[in-house]
Coordinates of C-alpha atoms and ligand atoms in Angstrom, one line a residue:
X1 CA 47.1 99.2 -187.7
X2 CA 45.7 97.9 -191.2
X3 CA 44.8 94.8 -188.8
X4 CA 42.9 96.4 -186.3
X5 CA 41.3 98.2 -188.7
X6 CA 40.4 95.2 -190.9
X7 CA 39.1 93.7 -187.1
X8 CA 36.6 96.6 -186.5
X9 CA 35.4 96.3 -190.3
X10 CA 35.0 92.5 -189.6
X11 CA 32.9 93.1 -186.2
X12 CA 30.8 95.8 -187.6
X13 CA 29.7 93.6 -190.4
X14 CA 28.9 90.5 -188.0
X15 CA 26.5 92.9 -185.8
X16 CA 25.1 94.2 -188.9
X17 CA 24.4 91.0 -190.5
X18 CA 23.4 89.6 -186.6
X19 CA 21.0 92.4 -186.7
X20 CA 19.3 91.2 -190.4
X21 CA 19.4 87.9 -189.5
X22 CA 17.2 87.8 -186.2
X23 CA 14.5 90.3 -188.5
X24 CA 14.7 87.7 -191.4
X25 CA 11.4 87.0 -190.9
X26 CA 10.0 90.2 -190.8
X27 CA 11.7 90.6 -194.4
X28 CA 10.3 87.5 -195.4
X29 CA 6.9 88.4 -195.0
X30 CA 7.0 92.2 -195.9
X31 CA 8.3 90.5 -199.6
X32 CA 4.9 88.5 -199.2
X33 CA 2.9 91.3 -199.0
X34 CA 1.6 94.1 -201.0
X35 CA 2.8 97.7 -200.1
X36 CA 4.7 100.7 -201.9
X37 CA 8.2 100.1 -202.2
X38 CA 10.5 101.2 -199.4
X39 CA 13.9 103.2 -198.9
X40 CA 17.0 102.0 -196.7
X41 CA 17.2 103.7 -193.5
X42 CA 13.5 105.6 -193.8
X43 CA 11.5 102.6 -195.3
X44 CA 8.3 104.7 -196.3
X45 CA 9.3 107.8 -193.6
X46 CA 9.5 110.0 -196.5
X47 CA 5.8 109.4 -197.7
X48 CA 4.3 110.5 -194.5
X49 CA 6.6 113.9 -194.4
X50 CA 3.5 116.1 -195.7
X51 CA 1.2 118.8 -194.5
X52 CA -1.3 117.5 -191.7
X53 CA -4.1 117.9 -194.2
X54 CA -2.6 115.9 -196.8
X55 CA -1.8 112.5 -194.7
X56 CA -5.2 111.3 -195.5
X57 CA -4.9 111.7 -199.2
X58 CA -1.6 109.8 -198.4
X59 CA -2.8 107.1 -196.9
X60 CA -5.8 106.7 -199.3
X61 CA -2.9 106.7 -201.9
X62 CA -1.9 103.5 -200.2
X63 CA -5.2 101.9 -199.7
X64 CA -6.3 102.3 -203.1
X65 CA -3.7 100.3 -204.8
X66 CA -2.9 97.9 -202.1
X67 CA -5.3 94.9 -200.6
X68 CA -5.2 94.1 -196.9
X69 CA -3.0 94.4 -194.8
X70 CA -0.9 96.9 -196.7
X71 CA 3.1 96.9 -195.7
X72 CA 5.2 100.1 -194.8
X73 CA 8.2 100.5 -193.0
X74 CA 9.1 103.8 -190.2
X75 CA 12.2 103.5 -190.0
X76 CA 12.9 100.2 -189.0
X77 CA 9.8 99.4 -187.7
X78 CA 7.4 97.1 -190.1
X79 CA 3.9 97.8 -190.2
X80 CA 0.8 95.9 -191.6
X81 CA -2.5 98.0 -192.2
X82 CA -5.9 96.9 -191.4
X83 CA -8.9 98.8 -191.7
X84 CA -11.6 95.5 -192.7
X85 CA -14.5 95.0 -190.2
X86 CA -13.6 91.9 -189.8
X87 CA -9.8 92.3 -189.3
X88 CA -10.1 94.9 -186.3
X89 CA -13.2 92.4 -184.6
X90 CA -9.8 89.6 -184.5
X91 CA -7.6 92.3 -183.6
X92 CA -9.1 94.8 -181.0
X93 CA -10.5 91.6 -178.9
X94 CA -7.5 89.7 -179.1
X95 CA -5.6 90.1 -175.3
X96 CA -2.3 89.0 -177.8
X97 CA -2.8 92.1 -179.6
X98 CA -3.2 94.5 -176.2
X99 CA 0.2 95.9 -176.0
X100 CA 0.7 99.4 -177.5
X101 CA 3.3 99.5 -180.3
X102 CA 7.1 101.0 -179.3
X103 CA 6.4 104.1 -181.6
X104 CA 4.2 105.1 -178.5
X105 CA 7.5 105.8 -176.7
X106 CA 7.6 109.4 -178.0
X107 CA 4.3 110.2 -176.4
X108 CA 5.6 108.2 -173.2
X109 CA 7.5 111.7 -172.8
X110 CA 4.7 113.2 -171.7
X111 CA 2.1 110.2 -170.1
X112 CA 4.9 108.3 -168.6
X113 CA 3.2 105.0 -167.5
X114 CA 0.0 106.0 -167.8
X115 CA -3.0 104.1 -169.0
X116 CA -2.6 105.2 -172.6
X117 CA 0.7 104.1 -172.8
X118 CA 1.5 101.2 -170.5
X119 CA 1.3 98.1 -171.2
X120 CA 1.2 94.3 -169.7
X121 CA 0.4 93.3 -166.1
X122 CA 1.1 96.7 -164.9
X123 CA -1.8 98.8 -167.4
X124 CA -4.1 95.5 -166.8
X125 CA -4.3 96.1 -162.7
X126 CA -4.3 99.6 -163.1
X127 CA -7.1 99.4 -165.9
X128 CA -9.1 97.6 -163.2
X129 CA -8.6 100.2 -160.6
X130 CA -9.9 103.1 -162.6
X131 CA -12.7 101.7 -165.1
X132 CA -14.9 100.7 -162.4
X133 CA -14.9 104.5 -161.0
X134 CA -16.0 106.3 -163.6
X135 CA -19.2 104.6 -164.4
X136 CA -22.4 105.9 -164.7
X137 CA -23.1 106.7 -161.0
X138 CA -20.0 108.9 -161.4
X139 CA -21.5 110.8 -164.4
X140 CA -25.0 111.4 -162.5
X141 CA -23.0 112.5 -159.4
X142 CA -21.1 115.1 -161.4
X143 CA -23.9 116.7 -163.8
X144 CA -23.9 120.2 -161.3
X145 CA -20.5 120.3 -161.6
X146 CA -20.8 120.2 -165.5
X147 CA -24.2 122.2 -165.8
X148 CA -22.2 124.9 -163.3
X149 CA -19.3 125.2 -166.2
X150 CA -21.8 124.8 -169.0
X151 CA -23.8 127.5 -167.8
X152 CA -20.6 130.2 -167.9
X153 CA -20.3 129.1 -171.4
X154 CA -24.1 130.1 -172.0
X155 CA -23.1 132.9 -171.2
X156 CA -19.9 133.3 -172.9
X157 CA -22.0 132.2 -176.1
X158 CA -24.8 134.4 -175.4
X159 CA -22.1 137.3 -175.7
X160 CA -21.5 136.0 -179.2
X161 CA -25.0 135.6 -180.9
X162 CA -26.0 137.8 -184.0
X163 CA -22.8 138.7 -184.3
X164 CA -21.5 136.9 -187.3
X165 CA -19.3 133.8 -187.8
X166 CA -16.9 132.9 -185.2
X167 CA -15.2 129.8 -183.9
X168 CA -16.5 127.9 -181.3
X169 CA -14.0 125.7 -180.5
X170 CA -11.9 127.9 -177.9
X171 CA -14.8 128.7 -175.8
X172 CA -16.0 125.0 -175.4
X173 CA -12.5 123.6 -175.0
X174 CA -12.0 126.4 -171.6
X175 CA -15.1 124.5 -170.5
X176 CA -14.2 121.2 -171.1
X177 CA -10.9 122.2 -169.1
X178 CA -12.8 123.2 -166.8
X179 CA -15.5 120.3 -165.8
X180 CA -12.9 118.0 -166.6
X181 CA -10.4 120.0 -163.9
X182 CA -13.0 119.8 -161.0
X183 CA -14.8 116.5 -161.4
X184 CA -11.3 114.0 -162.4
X185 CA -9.1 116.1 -160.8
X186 CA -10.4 117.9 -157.9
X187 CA -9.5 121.3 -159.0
X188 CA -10.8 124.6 -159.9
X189 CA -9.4 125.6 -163.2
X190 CA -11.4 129.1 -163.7
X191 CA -10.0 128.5 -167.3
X192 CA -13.1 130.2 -168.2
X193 CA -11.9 133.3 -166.4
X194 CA -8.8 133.4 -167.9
X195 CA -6.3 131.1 -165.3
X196 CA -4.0 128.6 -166.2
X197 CA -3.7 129.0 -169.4
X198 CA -0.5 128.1 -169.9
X199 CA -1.4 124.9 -168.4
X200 CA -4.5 124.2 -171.1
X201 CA -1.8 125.4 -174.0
X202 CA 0.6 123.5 -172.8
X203 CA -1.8 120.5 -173.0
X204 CA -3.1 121.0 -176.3
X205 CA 0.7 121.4 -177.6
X206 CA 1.5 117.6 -176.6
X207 CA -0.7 116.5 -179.8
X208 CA 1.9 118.7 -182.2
X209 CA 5.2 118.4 -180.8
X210 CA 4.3 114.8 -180.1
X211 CA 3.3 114.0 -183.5
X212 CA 6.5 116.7 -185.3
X213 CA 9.0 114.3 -183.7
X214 CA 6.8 110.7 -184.2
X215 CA 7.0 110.8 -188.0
X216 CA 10.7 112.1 -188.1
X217 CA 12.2 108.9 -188.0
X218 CA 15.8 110.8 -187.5
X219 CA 14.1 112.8 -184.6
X220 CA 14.0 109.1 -182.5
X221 CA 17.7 109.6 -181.5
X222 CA 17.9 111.8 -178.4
X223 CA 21.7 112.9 -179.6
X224 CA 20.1 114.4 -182.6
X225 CA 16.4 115.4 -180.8
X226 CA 18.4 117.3 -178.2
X227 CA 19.9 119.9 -180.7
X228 CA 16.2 120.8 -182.1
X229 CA 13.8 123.6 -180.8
X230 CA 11.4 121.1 -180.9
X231 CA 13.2 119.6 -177.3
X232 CA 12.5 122.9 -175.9
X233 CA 9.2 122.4 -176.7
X234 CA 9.3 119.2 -175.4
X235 CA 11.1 120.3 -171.9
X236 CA 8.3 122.9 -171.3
X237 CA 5.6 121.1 -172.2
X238 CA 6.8 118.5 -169.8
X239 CA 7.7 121.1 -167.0
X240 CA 4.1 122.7 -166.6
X241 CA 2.0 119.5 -167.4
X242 CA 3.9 117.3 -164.9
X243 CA 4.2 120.0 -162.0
X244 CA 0.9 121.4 -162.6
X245 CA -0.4 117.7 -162.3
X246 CA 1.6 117.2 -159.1
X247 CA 0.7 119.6 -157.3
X248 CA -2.9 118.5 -157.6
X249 CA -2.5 114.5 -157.0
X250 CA -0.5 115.8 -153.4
X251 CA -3.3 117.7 -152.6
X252 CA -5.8 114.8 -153.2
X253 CA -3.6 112.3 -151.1
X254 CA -3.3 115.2 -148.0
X255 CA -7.1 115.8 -148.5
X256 CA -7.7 111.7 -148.0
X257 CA -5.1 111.3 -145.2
X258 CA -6.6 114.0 -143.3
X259 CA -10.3 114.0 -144.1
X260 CA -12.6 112.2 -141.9
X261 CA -14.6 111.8 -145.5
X262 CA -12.6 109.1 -147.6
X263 CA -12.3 109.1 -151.4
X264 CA -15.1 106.1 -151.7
X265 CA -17.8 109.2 -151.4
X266 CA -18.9 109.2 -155.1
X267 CA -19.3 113.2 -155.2
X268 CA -15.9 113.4 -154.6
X269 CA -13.4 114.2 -158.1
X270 CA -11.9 111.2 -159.8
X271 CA -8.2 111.9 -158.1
X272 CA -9.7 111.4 -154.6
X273 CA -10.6 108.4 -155.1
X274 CA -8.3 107.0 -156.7
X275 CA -6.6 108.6 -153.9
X276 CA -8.4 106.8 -151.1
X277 CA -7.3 103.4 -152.6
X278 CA -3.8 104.4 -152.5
X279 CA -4.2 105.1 -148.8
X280 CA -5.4 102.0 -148.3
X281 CA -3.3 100.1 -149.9
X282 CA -0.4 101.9 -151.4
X283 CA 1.6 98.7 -153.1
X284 CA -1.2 99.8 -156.0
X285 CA 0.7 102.5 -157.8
X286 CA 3.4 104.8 -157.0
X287 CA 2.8 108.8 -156.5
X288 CA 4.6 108.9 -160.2
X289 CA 2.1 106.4 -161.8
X290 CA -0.4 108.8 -160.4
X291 CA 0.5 111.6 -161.6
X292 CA 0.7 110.1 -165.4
X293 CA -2.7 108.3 -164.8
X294 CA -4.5 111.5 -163.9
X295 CA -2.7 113.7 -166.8
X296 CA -3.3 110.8 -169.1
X297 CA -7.2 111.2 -168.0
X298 CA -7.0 115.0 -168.1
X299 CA -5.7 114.8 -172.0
X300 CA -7.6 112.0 -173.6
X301 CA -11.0 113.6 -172.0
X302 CA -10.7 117.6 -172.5
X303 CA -9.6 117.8 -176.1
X304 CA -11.7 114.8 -177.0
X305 CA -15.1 115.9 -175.8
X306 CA -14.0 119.8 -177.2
X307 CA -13.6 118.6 -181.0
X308 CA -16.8 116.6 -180.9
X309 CA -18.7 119.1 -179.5
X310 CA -17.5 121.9 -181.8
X311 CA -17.9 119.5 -184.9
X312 CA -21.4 118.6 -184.1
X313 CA -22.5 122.4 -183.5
X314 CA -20.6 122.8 -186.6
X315 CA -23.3 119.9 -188.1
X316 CA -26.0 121.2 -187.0
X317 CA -25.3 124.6 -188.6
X318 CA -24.6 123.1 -192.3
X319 CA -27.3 120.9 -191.9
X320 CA -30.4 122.4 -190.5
X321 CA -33.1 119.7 -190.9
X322 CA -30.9 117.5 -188.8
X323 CA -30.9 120.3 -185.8
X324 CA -34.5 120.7 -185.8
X325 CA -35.2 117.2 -185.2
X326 CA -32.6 117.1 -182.7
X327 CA -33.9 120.4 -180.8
X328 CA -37.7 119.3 -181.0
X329 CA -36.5 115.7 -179.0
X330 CA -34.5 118.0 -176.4
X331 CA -37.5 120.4 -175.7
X332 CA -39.9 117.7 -175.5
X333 CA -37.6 115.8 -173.5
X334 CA -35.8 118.3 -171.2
X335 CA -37.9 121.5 -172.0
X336 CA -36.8 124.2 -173.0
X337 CA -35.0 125.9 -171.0
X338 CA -31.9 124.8 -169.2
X339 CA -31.2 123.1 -165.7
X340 CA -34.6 121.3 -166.0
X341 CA -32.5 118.3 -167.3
X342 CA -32.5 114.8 -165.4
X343 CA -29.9 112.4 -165.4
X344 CA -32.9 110.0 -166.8
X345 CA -33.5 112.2 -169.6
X346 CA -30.4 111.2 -171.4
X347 CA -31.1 107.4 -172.3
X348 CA -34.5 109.1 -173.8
X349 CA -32.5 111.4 -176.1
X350 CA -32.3 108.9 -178.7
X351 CA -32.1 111.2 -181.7
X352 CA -28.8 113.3 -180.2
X353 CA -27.5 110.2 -179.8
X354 CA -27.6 109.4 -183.3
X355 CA -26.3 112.8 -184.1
X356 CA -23.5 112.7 -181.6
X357 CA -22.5 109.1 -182.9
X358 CA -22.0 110.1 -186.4
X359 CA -19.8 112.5 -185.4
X360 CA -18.0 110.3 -184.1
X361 CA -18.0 108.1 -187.1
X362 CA -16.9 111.1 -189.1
X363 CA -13.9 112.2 -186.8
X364 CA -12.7 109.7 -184.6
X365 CA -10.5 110.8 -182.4
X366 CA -8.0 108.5 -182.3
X367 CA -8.0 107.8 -186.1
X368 CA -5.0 105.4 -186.5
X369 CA -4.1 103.1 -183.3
X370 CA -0.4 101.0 -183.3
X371 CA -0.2 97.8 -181.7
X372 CA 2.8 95.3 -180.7
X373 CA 1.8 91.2 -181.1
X374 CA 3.1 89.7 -177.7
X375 CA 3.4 86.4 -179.4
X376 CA 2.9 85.0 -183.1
X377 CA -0.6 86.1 -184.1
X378 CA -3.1 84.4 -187.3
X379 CA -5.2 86.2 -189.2
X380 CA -6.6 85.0 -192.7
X381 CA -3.6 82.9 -193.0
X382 CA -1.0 85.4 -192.5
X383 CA 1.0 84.6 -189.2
X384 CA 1.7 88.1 -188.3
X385 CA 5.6 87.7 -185.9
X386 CA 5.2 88.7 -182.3
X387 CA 7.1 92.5 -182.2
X388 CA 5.5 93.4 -185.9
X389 CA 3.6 96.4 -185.7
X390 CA 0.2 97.1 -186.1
X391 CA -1.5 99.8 -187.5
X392 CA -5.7 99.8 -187.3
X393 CA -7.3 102.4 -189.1
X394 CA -10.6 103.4 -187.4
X395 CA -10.8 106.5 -189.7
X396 CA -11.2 103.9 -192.9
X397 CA -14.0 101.6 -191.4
X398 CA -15.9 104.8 -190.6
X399 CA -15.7 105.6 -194.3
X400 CA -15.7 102.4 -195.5
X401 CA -19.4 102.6 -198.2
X402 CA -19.3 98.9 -197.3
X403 CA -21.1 99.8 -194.2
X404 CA -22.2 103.8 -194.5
X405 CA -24.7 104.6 -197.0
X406 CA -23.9 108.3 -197.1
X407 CA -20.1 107.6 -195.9
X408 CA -18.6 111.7 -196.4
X409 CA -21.7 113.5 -194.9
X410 CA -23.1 113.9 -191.4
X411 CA -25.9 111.6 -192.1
X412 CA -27.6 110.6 -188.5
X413 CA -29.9 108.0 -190.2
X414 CA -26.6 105.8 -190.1
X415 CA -27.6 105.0 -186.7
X416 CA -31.1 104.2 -187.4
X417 CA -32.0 101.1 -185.6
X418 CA -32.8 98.7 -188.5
X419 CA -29.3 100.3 -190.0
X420 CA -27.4 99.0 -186.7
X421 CA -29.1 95.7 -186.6
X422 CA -27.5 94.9 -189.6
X423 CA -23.8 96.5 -190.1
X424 CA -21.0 94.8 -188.8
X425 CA -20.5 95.6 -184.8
X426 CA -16.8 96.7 -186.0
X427 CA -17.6 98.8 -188.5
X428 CA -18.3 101.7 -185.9
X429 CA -15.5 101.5 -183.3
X430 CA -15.0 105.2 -181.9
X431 CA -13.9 104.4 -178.5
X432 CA -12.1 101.3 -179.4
X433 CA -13.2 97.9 -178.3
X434 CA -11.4 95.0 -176.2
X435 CA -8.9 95.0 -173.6
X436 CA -7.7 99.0 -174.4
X437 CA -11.3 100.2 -175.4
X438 CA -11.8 103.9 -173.7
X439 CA -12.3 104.4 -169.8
X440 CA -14.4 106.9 -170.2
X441 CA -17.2 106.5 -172.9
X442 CA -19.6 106.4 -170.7
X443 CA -18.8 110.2 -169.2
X444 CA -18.2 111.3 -172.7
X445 CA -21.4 110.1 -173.8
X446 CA -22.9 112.1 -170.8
X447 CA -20.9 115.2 -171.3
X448 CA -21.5 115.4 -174.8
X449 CA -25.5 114.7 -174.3
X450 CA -25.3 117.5 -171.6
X451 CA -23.7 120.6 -173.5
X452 CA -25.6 119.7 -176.6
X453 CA -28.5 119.7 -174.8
X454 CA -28.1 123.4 -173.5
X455 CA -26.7 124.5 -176.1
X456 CA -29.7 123.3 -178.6
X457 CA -32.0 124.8 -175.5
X458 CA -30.7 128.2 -176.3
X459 CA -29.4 128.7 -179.5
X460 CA -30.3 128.3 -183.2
X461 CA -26.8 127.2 -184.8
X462 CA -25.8 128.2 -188.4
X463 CA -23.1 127.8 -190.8
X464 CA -21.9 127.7 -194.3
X465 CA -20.8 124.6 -196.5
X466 CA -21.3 120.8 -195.7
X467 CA -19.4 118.7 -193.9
X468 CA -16.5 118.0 -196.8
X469 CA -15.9 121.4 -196.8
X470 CA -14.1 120.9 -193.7
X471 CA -10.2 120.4 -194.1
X472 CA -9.0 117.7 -192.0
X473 CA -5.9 117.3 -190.6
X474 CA -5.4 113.6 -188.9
X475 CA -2.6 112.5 -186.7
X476 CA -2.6 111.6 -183.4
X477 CA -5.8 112.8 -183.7
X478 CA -8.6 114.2 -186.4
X479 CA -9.1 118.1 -186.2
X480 CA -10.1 120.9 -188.1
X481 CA -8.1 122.8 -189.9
X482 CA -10.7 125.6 -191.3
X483 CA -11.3 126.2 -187.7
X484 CA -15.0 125.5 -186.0
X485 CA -17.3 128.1 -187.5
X486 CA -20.7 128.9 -186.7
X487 CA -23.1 131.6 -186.2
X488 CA -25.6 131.7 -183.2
X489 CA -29.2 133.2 -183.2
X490 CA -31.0 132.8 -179.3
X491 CA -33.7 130.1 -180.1
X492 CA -37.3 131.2 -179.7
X493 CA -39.4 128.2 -179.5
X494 CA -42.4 128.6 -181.7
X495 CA -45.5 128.0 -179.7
Ligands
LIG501 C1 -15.6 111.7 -177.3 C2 -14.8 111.3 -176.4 C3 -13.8 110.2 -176.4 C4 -13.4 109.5 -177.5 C5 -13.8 109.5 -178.9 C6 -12.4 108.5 -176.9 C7 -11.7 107.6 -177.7 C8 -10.8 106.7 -177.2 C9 -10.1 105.7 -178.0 C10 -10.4 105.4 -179.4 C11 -9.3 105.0 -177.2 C12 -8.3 103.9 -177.5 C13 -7.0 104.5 -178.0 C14 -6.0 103.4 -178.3 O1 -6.2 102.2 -178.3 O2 -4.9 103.9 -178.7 C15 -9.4 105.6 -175.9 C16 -8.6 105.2 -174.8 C17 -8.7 105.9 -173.6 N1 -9.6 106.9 -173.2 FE1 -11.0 107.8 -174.4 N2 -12.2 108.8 -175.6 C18 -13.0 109.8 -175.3 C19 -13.2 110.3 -174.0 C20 -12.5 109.9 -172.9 C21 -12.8 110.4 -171.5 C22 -13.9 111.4 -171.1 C23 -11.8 109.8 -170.7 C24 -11.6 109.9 -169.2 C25 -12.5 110.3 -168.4 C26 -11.0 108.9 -171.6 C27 -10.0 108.2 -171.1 C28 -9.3 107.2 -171.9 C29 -8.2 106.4 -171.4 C30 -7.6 106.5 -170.0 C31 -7.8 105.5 -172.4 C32 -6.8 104.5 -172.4 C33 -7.4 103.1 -172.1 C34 -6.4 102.0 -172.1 O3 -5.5 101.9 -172.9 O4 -6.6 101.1 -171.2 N3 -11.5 109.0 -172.9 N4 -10.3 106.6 -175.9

């Protein structure tokens, strides 16, 4: 007995020192560098168990007293923070450096293989399926599907002016559910009327669930997870997203199969033609991958394009001489009325693009991004182990006074062109750069011109405070937490 005994101690201790032995390096070059000291079991876990608002303060915590790359461990996972210019050119270029971190695993739940997610041959061949499609053509193609949406938000908003402060945010993100519903995925959402709701909710409860259970290192473990309300939030979530996503995908691939018209007809949503180039060939991607591809596309566009749109009417209202200038361009550009807009106009609206791109300096939406090293990678000296994790901090650079000369306020002379000339190309990364740089900046950029345009068209925007007045909360991604307040006035054009 006392042998047998003495034979498991003996084997548990060989495993456990097997374990340590094939991660010596990563020990070895945590001890070289400089971080906050870490706990057995939870390395830094504990650090990051605060309110969403306060992770920034956290993490500034770290930055301050530590050079580059700072060390932390999750769990058992090492990471090394960059947030230099310089360091995220090497890193966001490098194909070595293109394979999304493990911790993304937990938010595999929900994407499965989709493009977020997935990694190696499998995302690259994908990647190259669905980039090309949503181009600019496909943007021009789909601006009266947009304008039809934006317009029942005009009205929606119209229903709101002169009557005090209120937040904007739930109104715009019913229309960004609902463009985003008929021109990627073929279907008519009427989110704006009040349907599938559940759906949209169910949506925007990936980001908190998601996150809950990604900073819990002892959530990882399904055998604990399982026993948590948080899996029933989980189950459902997963339940109505994937089903609801389903449903539409088998419609698109019926539509194709029995339609004389094939998915290659540009008008046609995003899932059709995808769709079409299943039909053709259909080794490309399974009906699963699908499914995850066009949820992925559904979540990283509607809740993106909803937050910067509410922050920047939010911006206009705390700073006024910003919205003039930017509502003087649009009616000598586009007039001033409405649904007089061309897709030429856009490239001419040079000072909302300014404005639109420092909000997204000031809340990008993806503010931390983890990466995996598929082999032994160099940086400044440091050979950073293939399997060491990687944590880029685009919320940093976008602060970083290095590069922003009014770094904490909206300040659209940041993109001056004399100012871009000379900052570092890396400094300002909002849709990431390289081989896992966004799909779909170029139908944000259009979206976002779009409703800003209409909206400037028709009302005068006010609000209180400026722009570090707003709490931030920043995980997966960087929200309010003081909510999206404005006040509208209809604009009357002086003559
Ligand atoms: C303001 C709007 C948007 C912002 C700021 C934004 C930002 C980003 C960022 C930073 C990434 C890289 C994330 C990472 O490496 O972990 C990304 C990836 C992605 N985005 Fe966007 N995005 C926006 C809108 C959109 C839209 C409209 C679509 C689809 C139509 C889209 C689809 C995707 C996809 C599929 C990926 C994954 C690409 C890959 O890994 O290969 N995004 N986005």
């Amino acid at each position: 007995m006392a042998a047998g005994l003495m034979l498991v101690v003996v084997m548990l201790l060989s495993l456990f020192l097997q374990y340590h032995w094939k991660r010596r390096h990563l020990y070895k070059l945590s001890m070289k560098l400089p971080g906050p000291p870490a706990l057995p079991i939870v390395g830094n876990g504990l650090s990051f168990l605060c309110r969403h608002e306060d992770i920034l303060a956290v993490i500034s915590s770290l930055t301050e007293k530590y050079a580059r790359p700072v060390r932390f461990w999750l769990g058992p996972h090492l990471f090394l923070y960059f947030s230099y210019a310089e360091h995220l050119e090497k890193i966001l270029s490098s194909t070595k450096m293109a394979h999304k971190h493990d911790i993304y695993s937990f938010v595999k739940i929900y994407l499965g293989e989709g493009l977020i997610t997935s990694s190696g041959e499998k995302h690259k061949k994908h990647r190259k399926l669905i980039q090309p499609l949503l181009n600019a053509k496909f943007a021009s193609r789909h601006m009266e599907t947009f304008q039809k949406h934006i317009n029942i938000l005009m009205e929606k908003l119209s229903a709101s002016c002169d009557k005090g402060t209120f937040d904007i945010h739930d109104m715009i993100h019913l229309c960004f559910a609902d463009i985003i519903g008929e021109s990627l995925l073929g279907m008519q959402m009427k989110s704006q009327y009040g349907q599938n709701l559940d759906y949209v909710h169910a949506s925007a409860d990936v980001y908190t669930v998601g996150y809950k259970r990604l900073m819990r290192p002892w959530y990882h473990p399904d055998l604990i997870y399982n026993f948590t309300s948080g899996k029933k939030d989980q189950s459902r979530i997963v339940d109505i997203s994937y089903n609801f996503i389903k449903n539409y995908v088998i419609k698109a691939l019926y539509r194709i199969r029995t339609s004389k018209n094939d998915g290659t007809d540009i008008r046609a949503p995003l899932v059709d033609q995808i769709a079409d180039l299943i039909n053709k060939d259909n080794s490309i991607m399974n009906e699963n991958n699908f499914i995850y591809h066009m949820y992925t596309i559904y979540l990283a566009s509607e809740d993106t394009m909803t937050i910067i749109t509410a922050v920047l009417c939010m911006c206009f209202g705390m700073y006024p001489e910003y919205q003039k200038i930017a509502a003087e361009e649009v009616r000598s550009i586009c007039g001033e009325t409405s649904g007089s807009i061309s897709y030429d106009d856009f490239s001419k609206l040079s000072y909302l693009d300014m404005c639109i791109r420092d909000v997204l300096r000031l809340i990008p939406i993806a503010p931390i991004i983890a990466r995996q090293p598929t082999e032994d990678f160099v940086i400044d000296d440091l050979v950073i182990p293939k399997n060491c994790g990687i944590v880029i901090s685009l919320f940093e650079v976008h602060r970083d006074p290095k590069h922003w000369e009014n770094p904490n306020h909206f300040h659209p002379d940041h993109f001056l062109p004399e100012a871009v000339r000379t900052r570092h190309p890396f400094a300002f990364v909002p849709f990431s750069a390289g081989p896992r740089s966004c799909v779909g900046k170029v139908l944000a950029m259009f979206g976002l011109k779009l409703i800003m345009v209409n909206i400037l068209q028709q009302f005068e925007i006010e609000g209180d405070g400026k722009f570090p007045d707003i709490v931030l909360s920043c995980d997966i991604t960087v929200r309010s937490l003081s909510g999206y307040n404005v006040r509208l006035k209809k604009r009357m054009w002086k003559k």
